[in-house]
Amino acid sequence: MTHARKAPLLALMLGVSATALSAQMVEPTMPPEAPKFDAQGEPVFVKRADIFEYRALDSYSEPEFVKAFVDAGKLPPVAERLPAEPMVYKAANMPDGIGTYGGTLRHVSGGRPEGWNFWGGQSQGWGGIDIGMTECLTRTGPLFTVESSDLSPMPNLARSWEWSEDGKTLTVKLIEGAKWSDGDPFDTEDIAFYWNDIVMDPEVSPLMGASQDTYAGATLEVVDGSTFTMTFDTAFPESVLYNMAYGNFCPGPSHVLKPHHPAHGGESYDAFINAFPPETLGFPVMGAWVPVEYRADDIIVLRRNPFYWKVDEAGNQLPYLNEVHYRLSTWADRDVQAVAGTGDFSNLEQAENYVESLRRSAADDAPARLAFGPRTISYSMYPNYSANGWGEPDARAQTVRELNRNTDFRICLTQAIDRQRLGNSLVKGPFTAQYPGGLVPGTSYYDAESTVFYPYSLESAKAHCEAAGLTDTDGNGFLNWPAGAAAGDGDLTITILHTTDYNTDRNLAEGVVAMLEEAGIRATLQSVNNNDRDANRDAGTFDFNLIRNDKEFITVVQQTDQLAPVGPTTAQNYHKANAAGELDLLPFEEELVGIVNAFIGSRDAGERADLMKQYQKVFTENVYGIGLTAYPGALIINKRFANIPEGAPIFMYNWAEDNIIRERVFVPADAQRDYELHPNTLPTAEGPMVAG
């Protein structure tokens, strides 16, 4: 129903002039063009086979200090620690070629680790900590440099896969002979534990929310020690391959996790989740670095994994870097330290720091280089659409949710937000773009002509709120609850959930509150740290969720199931099922679910593009999420580091810590500094160990 056709009916209901009501409503348009921004790097495009292969080499090497452990009988020879056919990175694809052993990468993190049980739902601290420790079946971060004709997830722990002729069975082959950092074999026992005791156990919620729906409703069966199959109801759900990458199908060490799980004799689910606090040293990983030191609110230190299963073409076991630090501070301090040279790496993503960072990095003696990528950072505010009990709302919250399901109320909110002013409040200049929500502009599936943009207009916003039954009945300047609402007859009040860990999130939330007030809508902030934000989101205890969008709105082919509530828990930011597993979908949500499922089931590129045009139109026309702003990020990295690929975005298929392939990054010998805190040691459960 168009706004023009709705106006007479609404006028009759509200006792106002239909002509006046429709005249006040500003019609939607196409989104305005983003400002031109020239400071963006360009990647060098290659095929996946140009980056790596799996094969045996004639001989292998390792750092001299690691050889001392072999000589002392504390470690098997390097060839015995590697798979028969390790992953081999090709030198021609390394920007600076074969690297040199040694050096330390000093990160700064605003996160705090809850523990190492990623699979039980614990945050390991963010900022790339988990990416350095955890490996997944496939890998997507480096895909920003892969030619579009070869675009598909990169093999990783899953060395290969094959579809059955009917597309309903996927056979996955793991790399054979790889080992956890404590020497235990990696095999399908780890896969079975992840699937049966994490994904399929309703009492366990892995950190990234992986469920059976994440994998298109698959069933999994182990064939042998290195092979398993996944069976589907639909043919060729290729999005599953992307969902096998970070941070979903990333198996944990079953030999360590299983004894704590209640299904295998563990005490309780709480005990399982909390079995590995951050003080646990030497927690087994498949990643390049292992935790060896943790000091609360101070530092996390990771040392090289002596069983890491990747090498370069010269046979050097990776990683090149011996040690990785995470100084526990704030996200804003991460940018400051990276620019100053006291830190080495930052995803410059808080727009408030852009101008000063650009100024300082332009100096001849600046220790760090700075490169901007595309505008893939975007923020939205999502209404809680569940009106059937998710989060057990009280009378006020229930009334808000019923309003959230009213299209006019959502249009009221989106037209109350001056996105140009909101973007400029973060940073002035050609950085931010007005973002209507849905697919991020400039990405492969985005289509401007399919995007509906409701421009800023307080007059139109108020008209739409009036059409939703909201008026200022007591004359105090704020809208009151609709007549007969369970919340009563006072001022309409909504809450906005956001994280306090990032200044950008806080500033956007405060800006939205001020703009809504101008439209007569009283809003208060539900301000919590990242971990508590996730807990409130997962529990459904919010009215609106202001959050930075994830990769499903950038690449589409990743986390595709999160584009709509295709299952009871997939739309975790805005609409999950109640305790009985029931979803109360609106008609346009059902349409979105159909589009997303069709996309997942299609292998035709043209059809998939058309489906995403339909998706974008339905999403933005119905204001499914209230888009706020979009802007580019920049990679800041100390100039002493080599093998940093050109045009690496801070976030696209994954975060920059994965995009740059850190295990290949090195520091030339003449640029290495004495930063190692545990030199000449290897990780153990008791802490760093020396050879002698």
XYZ file of C-alpha atoms in Angstrom:
692
model
C 0.000 0.000 0.000
C 1.544 3.373 -1.024
C 1.588 6.323 1.324
C -0.793 8.203 -0.956
C -3.390 5.407 -0.814
C -2.966 5.035 2.932
C -3.531 8.702 3.673
C -7.380 8.800 3.391
C -7.807 5.767 5.636
C -5.349 7.108 8.181
C -6.975 10.506 8.113
C -10.358 8.952 8.792
C -8.944 7.041 11.746
C -7.095 10.041 13.161
C -9.668 12.738 12.410
C -7.257 14.853 10.357
C -7.248 16.085 6.781
C -6.137 13.399 4.354
C -4.678 16.086 2.109
C -2.701 17.581 4.990
C -1.409 14.212 6.145
C -0.232 13.080 2.724
C 1.268 16.497 1.989
C 3.454 16.242 5.071
C 4.876 12.853 4.055
C 8.046 13.224 2.005
C 8.290 10.478 -0.605
C 11.341 8.182 -0.741
C 14.100 8.631 -3.307
C 17.275 6.904 -4.384
C 20.095 7.410 -1.867
C 22.363 10.413 -2.450
C 25.766 9.742 -4.005
C 28.658 9.318 -1.583
C 31.374 11.992 -1.572
C 34.341 11.259 -3.835
C 37.267 9.873 -1.838
C 40.554 9.238 -3.661
C 42.756 7.948 -0.839
C 41.771 4.302 -1.276
C 44.295 1.572 -2.100
C 43.774 -1.039 -4.823
C 44.540 -4.750 -4.320
C 46.531 -6.894 -6.754
C 44.074 -9.518 -8.017
C 45.135 -13.154 -8.395
C 43.624 -16.618 -8.429
C 43.454 -18.671 -5.249
C 45.958 -21.173 -6.650
C 48.480 -18.327 -6.962
C 48.459 -17.884 -3.186
C 49.084 -21.413 -1.869
C 48.961 -25.140 -2.484
C 49.209 -28.359 -0.457
C 52.334 -30.399 -1.215
C 55.358 -32.070 0.324
C 58.719 -30.301 0.125
C 62.157 -31.904 0.117
C 63.142 -30.387 3.466
C 61.883 -28.048 6.160
C 63.424 -25.398 8.389
C 62.622 -23.705 11.679
C 64.107 -20.949 13.864
C 67.438 -21.791 15.464
C 66.047 -21.547 18.989
C 63.357 -24.123 18.122
C 66.039 -26.539 16.901
C 67.463 -26.413 20.417
C 64.248 -27.995 21.708
C 64.584 -30.766 19.132
C 68.215 -31.348 20.098
C 67.202 -31.494 23.773
C 64.577 -34.156 23.042
C 61.692 -31.854 24.039
C 60.226 -31.591 20.553
C 60.026 -33.898 17.517
C 61.923 -32.860 14.369
C 60.097 -30.273 12.273
C 59.270 -32.726 9.474
C 57.463 -34.940 12.013
C 55.515 -31.997 13.386
C 54.195 -31.034 9.951
C 51.580 -32.807 7.824
C 52.857 -34.978 5.002
C 51.573 -32.273 2.656
C 51.467 -28.952 4.508
C 49.912 -25.773 3.180
C 52.648 -24.020 1.180
C 52.496 -20.268 0.553
C 53.942 -19.292 -2.808
C 56.736 -16.753 -2.772
C 55.519 -14.998 -5.927
C 52.351 -13.956 -4.098
C 54.246 -12.581 -1.094
C 54.655 -8.826 -1.622
C 58.211 -8.914 -0.196
C 59.062 -12.557 -0.775
C 60.344 -15.225 1.607
C 60.598 -13.815 5.105
C 62.982 -13.799 8.034
C 62.400 -15.381 11.432
C 62.122 -13.205 14.530
C 60.271 -10.093 15.607
C 57.214 -9.143 17.604
C 53.861 -7.747 16.517
C 52.477 -5.401 19.186
C 48.708 -5.030 19.120
C 46.557 -2.893 21.396
C 43.074 -4.143 22.258
C 40.041 -2.540 23.841
C 38.536 -5.957 24.521
C 38.977 -8.174 27.542
C 39.075 -11.979 27.347
C 36.369 -13.898 29.169
C 38.306 -17.114 28.620
C 39.569 -19.373 25.847
C 36.321 -21.355 25.378
C 35.293 -19.721 22.108
C 33.048 -22.747 21.477
C 31.197 -22.243 24.759
C 30.494 -18.613 23.856
C 33.429 -16.853 25.505
C 35.106 -13.872 23.900
C 38.862 -14.288 23.702
C 39.249 -10.515 23.741
C 38.745 -9.483 20.080
C 41.214 -7.380 18.124
C 42.505 -10.433 16.242
C 43.359 -12.589 19.275
C 40.973 -15.329 18.201
C 42.069 -15.048 14.562
C 45.674 -15.688 15.629
C 44.732 -18.694 17.759
C 41.854 -20.276 15.843
C 41.816 -21.829 12.379
C 38.655 -22.766 10.491
C 37.742 -25.211 7.758
C 37.778 -22.516 5.085
C 39.239 -19.020 4.950
C 37.812 -15.828 3.504
C 39.911 -12.888 4.700
C 42.352 -12.900 1.751
C 39.509 -13.104 -0.794
C 39.660 -9.321 -1.221
C 42.584 -9.992 -3.562
C 41.024 -12.925 -5.481
C 39.739 -12.421 -9.023
C 35.953 -12.421 -9.287
C 36.065 -15.347 -11.743
C 37.674 -17.509 -9.054
C 35.819 -16.150 -6.051
C 35.119 -18.960 -3.617
C 36.277 -19.721 -0.059
C 39.907 -20.725 0.286
C 40.673 -24.210 1.584
C 42.255 -24.229 5.022
C 41.783 -27.043 7.556
C 39.408 -28.419 4.930
C 41.839 -29.174 2.146
C 39.165 -29.967 -0.432
C 35.459 -30.657 -0.878
C 33.169 -32.144 -3.500
C 29.437 -31.911 -4.154
C 27.355 -34.929 -5.089
C 25.673 -34.889 -8.468
C 22.339 -33.788 -6.966
C 24.036 -31.125 -4.829
C 22.608 -32.432 -1.574
C 25.743 -34.046 -0.152
C 29.046 -32.310 0.467
C 32.112 -34.474 1.108
C 34.865 -32.633 2.976
C 38.494 -33.795 3.198
C 40.595 -32.425 6.047
C 44.313 -31.820 5.901
C 45.933 -35.053 7.100
C 48.617 -35.160 9.766
C 48.132 -31.656 11.160
C 48.456 -31.337 14.942
C 47.241 -29.101 17.718
C 49.864 -26.905 19.371
C 50.320 -29.537 22.117
C 51.008 -32.266 19.515
C 47.604 -33.988 19.608
C 46.354 -34.988 16.127
C 43.712 -32.859 14.440
C 41.067 -35.092 12.884
C 37.351 -35.741 12.533
C 37.076 -36.409 16.270
C 37.380 -32.627 16.614
C 34.769 -32.156 13.884
C 32.322 -34.564 15.554
C 32.691 -32.837 18.926
C 32.134 -29.408 17.400
C 29.037 -30.576 15.562
C 27.386 -32.846 18.117
C 28.326 -31.088 21.346
C 28.497 -27.442 20.279
C 26.325 -26.776 17.227
C 23.621 -29.342 17.967
C 23.536 -28.925 21.759
C 20.786 -26.402 22.627
C 22.507 -25.652 25.945
C 25.640 -24.343 24.222
C 25.855 -21.041 22.331
C 29.167 -20.634 20.470
C 30.480 -17.084 20.326
C 29.410 -16.351 16.757
C 26.022 -18.033 17.217
C 26.568 -20.955 14.824
C 23.604 -23.316 14.675
C 22.327 -26.021 12.360
C 20.627 -23.234 10.377
C 24.046 -21.656 9.786
C 24.820 -24.740 7.730
C 21.496 -24.841 5.833
C 19.937 -27.394 8.175
C 22.638 -29.965 7.427
C 23.179 -33.320 9.045
C 26.826 -34.381 9.487
C 28.371 -37.819 9.373
C 32.002 -38.800 9.940
C 33.391 -41.136 7.260
C 36.945 -41.658 8.516
C 39.684 -39.806 10.358
C 40.007 -37.139 7.698
C 36.651 -37.195 5.892
C 33.098 -36.207 6.740
C 29.905 -35.516 4.822
C 27.154 -32.938 5.195
C 23.696 -33.684 3.809
C 21.135 -31.008 2.915
C 17.482 -30.792 1.933
C 18.245 -28.195 -0.752
C 20.710 -28.542 -3.607
C 24.091 -26.799 -3.613
C 23.774 -24.478 -0.569
C 27.186 -22.996 -1.313
C 26.892 -20.353 1.372
C 27.765 -23.186 3.753
C 31.336 -23.059 2.439
C 31.603 -19.410 3.462
C 30.039 -20.217 6.815
C 32.821 -22.722 7.424
C 35.218 -19.780 7.743
C 35.845 -17.516 10.748
C 34.178 -17.568 13.192
C 31.830 -20.489 12.679
C 33.223 -23.892 11.662
C 36.443 -23.432 13.624
C 36.847 -26.696 15.550
C 38.125 -26.666 19.115
C 40.535 -29.151 20.705
C 38.143 -31.978 21.559
C 40.794 -33.794 23.607
C 40.767 -30.843 26.002
C 37.159 -29.609 25.739
C 35.305 -32.931 25.749
C 36.089 -34.027 29.350
C 34.457 -30.816 30.631
C 31.280 -31.190 28.565
C 28.274 -32.619 30.473
C 27.588 -35.085 27.657
C 30.992 -36.650 28.350
C 31.076 -36.603 32.134
C 31.573 -32.906 32.754
C 30.124 -31.302 35.881
C 27.712 -28.808 34.257
C 27.307 -26.501 31.288
C 28.438 -23.507 33.336
C 31.537 -25.426 34.382
C 32.196 -26.357 30.746
C 31.877 -22.780 29.538
C 34.179 -21.451 32.253
C 36.692 -24.309 32.292
C 39.429 -22.322 30.551
C 39.808 -18.814 32.024
C 42.360 -16.501 30.402
C 44.910 -17.494 33.033
C 44.996 -20.958 31.384
C 48.389 -21.058 29.686
C 49.263 -23.040 26.593
C 45.624 -23.656 25.595
C 45.877 -25.901 22.500
C 45.305 -24.101 19.204
C 45.552 -24.733 15.478
C 46.526 -21.106 14.881
C 49.983 -19.627 14.499
C 50.371 -18.415 18.086
C 49.586 -19.830 21.531
C 48.747 -17.916 24.759
C 51.639 -18.006 27.237
C 50.944 -15.013 29.485
C 47.906 -13.088 30.665
C 47.844 -10.165 33.090
C 44.375 -8.701 33.694
C 43.924 -5.213 32.202
C 47.555 -5.294 31.109
C 48.662 -7.759 28.412
C 48.160 -11.054 26.585
C 51.299 -12.638 25.111
C 51.188 -15.284 22.379
C 54.223 -17.335 21.255
C 54.778 -19.245 18.038
C 53.038 -22.612 17.649
C 55.765 -25.262 17.127
C 53.240 -27.566 15.412
C 51.870 -24.987 12.970
C 50.997 -26.711 9.705
C 51.900 -24.080 7.117
C 55.246 -23.332 5.439
C 56.679 -21.119 2.733
C 58.105 -22.417 -0.559
C 61.585 -22.574 0.956
C 60.284 -25.004 3.587
C 60.388 -22.540 6.480
C 57.750 -23.468 9.036
C 55.529 -20.497 9.685
C 54.887 -18.101 11.308
C 57.875 -15.849 10.832
C 57.024 -13.730 13.887
C 57.998 -15.288 17.224
C 55.669 -13.326 19.467
C 52.419 -11.351 19.364
C 51.347 -8.940 22.107
C 47.937 -7.559 22.970
C 48.233 -4.602 25.293
C 44.857 -4.346 27.045
C 43.780 -0.724 26.841
C 41.021 0.953 24.780
C 40.114 0.839 21.108
C 40.826 4.556 20.758
C 44.264 4.019 22.310
C 44.960 1.353 19.693
C 44.864 4.014 16.972
C 46.935 6.456 19.016
C 49.671 3.928 19.771
C 49.820 2.610 16.202
C 50.250 6.116 14.800
C 52.820 6.984 17.484
C 54.829 3.793 16.938
C 54.340 2.331 20.423
C 51.902 -0.131 18.858
C 52.324 -1.794 15.489
C 48.882 -2.394 14.042
C 45.414 -0.929 14.070
C 42.212 -1.152 12.133
C 41.509 2.571 12.047
C 37.741 2.306 12.259
C 36.729 5.069 14.650
C 36.123 7.965 12.300
C 36.751 10.540 15.025
C 40.494 9.727 14.773
C 40.842 10.019 10.987
C 41.985 13.606 10.535
C 44.661 13.517 13.240
C 45.890 10.093 12.118
C 46.226 11.310 8.526
C 48.103 14.386 9.648
C 50.583 12.459 11.782
C 51.157 9.650 9.275
C 52.030 12.215 6.568
C 55.199 13.268 8.412
C 58.485 12.048 6.898
C 59.548 10.454 10.181
C 56.186 8.818 10.897
C 56.695 5.233 12.161
C 53.503 3.885 10.576
C 51.876 3.893 7.175
C 48.137 4.397 6.695
C 46.006 3.128 3.801
C 42.243 3.539 3.380
C 39.991 0.883 1.909
C 36.380 0.968 0.651
C 33.409 2.216 2.714
C 32.634 -1.135 4.307
C 32.044 0.154 7.851
C 28.347 0.789 8.302
C 26.023 1.251 11.254
C 22.333 0.526 11.651
C 19.738 0.619 14.388
C 17.573 -2.511 14.409
C 14.114 -2.704 15.990
C 13.249 -5.741 18.084
C 10.488 -7.312 15.982
C 9.502 -10.132 18.319
C 6.022 -9.570 19.720
C 5.546 -13.125 20.971
C 7.815 -13.294 23.965
C 11.519 -13.310 23.014
C 13.283 -11.717 25.970
C 10.155 -11.759 28.177
C 9.305 -8.043 27.675
C 7.335 -6.061 30.239
C 4.289 -3.939 29.250
C 6.430 -1.012 28.069
C 8.793 -3.171 26.008
C 5.903 -5.149 24.525
C 4.224 -1.931 23.379
C 7.474 -0.805 21.745
C 7.779 -4.101 19.902
C 4.245 -3.788 18.562
C 5.118 -0.286 17.362
C 8.302 -1.629 15.787
C 6.137 -3.861 13.616
C 4.344 -0.768 12.264
C 5.907 0.482 9.024
C 4.898 4.096 9.627
C 6.663 4.092 12.992
C 9.867 2.825 11.389
C 9.630 5.443 8.619
C 9.067 8.062 11.318
C 12.292 7.022 13.019
C 14.379 6.887 9.847
C 13.178 10.304 8.623
C 13.934 11.829 12.021
C 17.650 11.126 11.501
C 19.763 13.681 9.644
C 22.447 11.341 8.334
C 24.577 14.121 6.910
C 24.766 15.830 10.283
C 25.252 12.508 12.037
C 28.221 11.632 9.801
C 29.781 15.066 10.210
C 29.517 14.687 13.973
C 32.000 11.829 13.667
C 34.396 13.378 11.157
C 34.255 16.238 8.677
C 35.468 15.673 5.145
C 34.756 13.209 2.327
C 34.585 10.179 4.607
C 31.006 9.382 5.611
C 28.082 8.583 3.324
C 24.358 8.583 4.053
C 23.390 4.954 4.480
C 19.733 3.853 4.235
C 20.388 0.338 5.540
C 20.608 -3.090 3.960
C 23.434 -3.942 1.562
C 26.423 -1.627 1.869
C 26.954 0.769 -1.079
C 29.932 0.038 -3.297
C 29.915 -3.700 -2.641
C 29.363 -6.339 -5.310
C 25.627 -7.005 -4.802
C 24.570 -3.445 -4.006
C 22.237 -1.785 -6.505
C 21.367 1.886 -5.989
C 18.231 1.712 -8.127
C 16.845 -1.036 -5.896
C 17.515 0.986 -2.755
C 14.721 3.025 -1.185
C 15.905 6.067 0.767
C 13.620 8.047 3.070
C 15.246 11.496 3.293
C 15.517 13.483 6.475
C 12.379 15.485 7.197
C 11.052 16.252 10.667
C 7.692 17.198 9.203
C 7.411 13.876 7.379
C 8.677 11.949 10.409
C 5.994 13.484 12.610
C 3.322 12.731 10.000
C 4.333 9.073 9.896
C 4.373 8.864 13.696
C 0.898 10.392 13.694
C -0.167 7.778 11.151
C 1.143 5.153 13.587
C -1.178 6.554 16.276
C 1.417 8.618 18.124
C 0.616 12.201 19.131
C 1.615 14.590 21.896
C -1.558 14.392 23.957
C -0.263 16.298 27.006
C 1.529 19.118 25.174
C 4.981 18.554 26.731
C 6.738 18.220 23.373
C 7.009 14.418 23.436
C 4.778 11.838 21.802
C 2.601 9.738 24.067
C 1.845 6.034 23.946
C -1.008 5.064 21.610
C -4.464 5.101 23.128
C -5.173 1.925 25.067
C -1.550 0.762 25.009
C -0.419 -1.623 27.730
C 2.408 0.801 28.540
C -0.089 3.408 29.774
C -0.686 6.970 28.657
C 2.629 8.689 29.474
C 5.458 9.645 27.147
C 6.555 7.072 24.598
C 10.026 5.941 25.683
C 12.325 3.652 23.738
C 15.732 2.274 24.720
C 18.724 1.894 22.398
C 21.255 -0.853 23.137
C 24.846 -0.052 22.186
C 28.393 -0.834 23.222
C 30.557 1.594 25.190
C 33.763 -0.077 24.007
C 33.929 2.133 20.908
C 33.642 5.913 20.891
C 31.947 5.769 17.485
C 29.109 3.605 18.793
C 28.637 5.895 21.771
C 28.717 9.062 19.660
C 26.253 7.679 17.119
C 23.894 6.541 19.871
C 23.983 9.951 21.533
C 23.418 11.653 18.177
C 20.413 9.458 17.410
C 18.898 10.200 20.827
C 19.236 13.956 20.226
C 17.689 13.744 16.748
C 14.777 11.602 17.891
C 14.097 14.142 20.618
C 13.732 16.810 17.922
C 10.943 14.661 16.482
C 9.288 14.350 19.891
C 10.497 10.811 20.611
C 12.034 10.196 24.001
C 14.913 7.713 23.832
C 17.300 6.505 26.514
C 20.542 4.620 26.090
C 21.186 1.059 27.225
C 24.960 1.547 27.413
C 27.035 -1.555 28.182
C 30.369 -3.091 27.234
C 30.734 -5.417 24.252
C 30.236 -8.632 26.172
C 27.113 -7.358 27.924
C 25.808 -5.921 24.657
C 26.073 -9.375 23.111
C 24.376 -10.935 26.142
C 21.451 -8.475 25.968
C 21.157 -8.959 22.219
C 21.181 -12.744 22.488
C 18.606 -12.627 25.292
C 16.335 -10.252 23.350
C 16.343 -7.664 26.140
C 16.380 -4.522 24.008
C 14.024 -2.230 22.089
C 16.551 -1.146 19.463
C 20.030 -2.477 18.783
C 22.523 0.070 17.405
C 25.366 -1.927 15.966
C 28.049 -1.986 13.319
C 26.923 -4.250 10.493
C 28.668 -7.526 9.877
C 29.889 -9.178 6.687
C 26.477 -10.440 5.473
C 25.665 -6.886 4.356
C 29.053 -6.510 2.630
C 29.755 -9.768 0.822
C 26.257 -11.367 1.024
C 27.835 -14.786 0.430
C 28.948 -14.929 4.067
C 26.526 -15.395 6.949
C 23.794 -15.265 4.322
C 21.336 -16.861 6.734
C 21.637 -13.759 8.936
C 20.123 -11.524 6.232
C 16.671 -12.632 7.377
C 15.121 -14.868 10.050
C 15.391 -18.036 7.967
C 15.630 -20.002 11.198
C 14.663 -19.404 14.828
C 18.017 -17.851 15.781
C 19.662 -16.569 12.586
C 18.500 -12.928 12.785
C 20.197 -12.438 16.125
C 20.306 -8.646 15.929
C 16.577 -8.090 15.566
C 14.225 -11.106 15.460
C 14.687 -14.450 17.153
C 12.108 -17.029 18.160
C 10.502 -17.223 21.579
C 11.171 -19.999 24.079
C 8.797 -22.294 22.192
C 10.811 -21.830 18.975
C 8.066 -19.740 17.324
C 8.795 -16.846 14.984
C 6.072 -14.233 14.430
C 7.193 -13.019 11.019
C 5.643 -10.016 9.321
C 4.559 -10.507 5.677
C 7.558 -8.624 4.299
C 9.850 -10.707 6.540
C 8.387 -13.854 5.021
C 9.178 -12.370 1.609
C 12.773 -11.698 2.689
C 13.114 -15.246 4.016
C 11.970 -16.600 0.657
C 14.464 -14.405 -1.201
C 17.369 -15.382 1.060
C 16.565 -19.094 0.828
C 16.353 -18.816 -2.961
C 19.739 -17.075 -3.008
C 21.279 -19.797 -0.837
C 19.910 -22.468 -3.174
C 20.980 -20.794 -6.429
C 24.228 -21.328 -8.336
C 23.289 -18.926 -11.151
C 25.175 -15.625 -10.853
C 22.525 -13.607 -12.692
C 19.699 -15.039 -10.623
C 21.583 -14.345 -7.405
C 22.167 -10.726 -8.447
C 18.461 -10.276 -9.219
C 17.480 -11.846 -5.907
C 19.661 -9.379 -4.020
C 18.058 -6.494 -5.889
C 14.691 -7.776 -4.687
C 16.077 -8.202 -1.183
C 17.435 -4.655 -1.078
C 14.158 -3.168 -2.266
C 12.029 -5.052 0.264
C 14.514 -4.366 3.070
C 14.848 -0.626 2.493
C 11.243 0.028 1.465
C 10.080 -1.485 4.744
C 12.945 0.057 6.780
C 13.834 -3.348 8.179
C 16.915 -1.793 9.696
C 17.428 1.941 10.152
C 20.698 2.726 8.380
C 22.818 5.496 9.878
C 26.195 6.032 8.213
C 28.895 4.278 6.180
C 32.569 5.160 5.883
C 35.961 3.645 4.956
C 38.435 2.149 7.375
C 42.186 2.440 7.190
C 44.937 -0.014 7.990
C 47.705 1.410 10.182
C 50.838 -0.724 10.374
C 54.376 0.010 11.461
C 56.760 0.512 8.557
C 59.170 -2.168 9.774
C 56.756 -4.959 8.752
C 56.968 -6.638 5.343
C 54.592 -8.771 3.241
C 51.616 -6.477 3.766
C 49.382 -6.834 0.672
C 48.261 -3.713 -1.168
C 44.669 -2.545 -0.778
C 43.941 -4.717 2.254
C 40.611 -3.575 3.720
C 40.232 -3.503 7.469
C 36.931 -5.346 7.048
C 35.399 -7.090 4.090
C 35.303 -10.880 4.041
C 36.978 -10.728 7.445
C 39.016 -8.358 9.583
C 42.437 -7.089 8.518
C 44.217 -9.396 10.965
C 43.080 -12.237 8.701
C 43.163 -10.318 5.416
C 46.914 -9.643 5.540
C 47.774 -13.318 6.291
C 49.718 -12.559 9.459
C 51.604 -15.865 9.422
C 53.436 -14.569 6.297
C 54.192 -11.139 7.772
C 57.795 -10.614 8.866
C 60.276 -8.023 10.083
C 63.566 -7.808 8.123
C 66.535 -8.644 10.326
C 67.905 -5.095 10.319
C 64.527 -3.712 11.459
C 63.926 -6.138 14.330
C 63.745 -4.692 17.840
C 64.176 -6.235 21.278
C 60.462 -6.476 22.063
C 60.084 -10.194 22.882
C 58.973 -10.778 26.477
C 59.683 -14.520 26.403
C 62.578 -14.948 23.957
C 63.771 -18.437 23.021
C 60.755 -20.141 24.616
C 57.907 -22.326 23.407
C 54.411 -22.615 24.897
C 53.384 -25.283 27.410
C 50.499 -25.684 29.852
C 52.823 -24.397 32.578
C 53.845 -21.320 30.609
C 56.799 -20.474 28.344
C 59.415 -23.253 28.305
C 63.119 -22.945 27.554
C 65.119 -25.647 25.771
C 67.755 -26.147 28.470
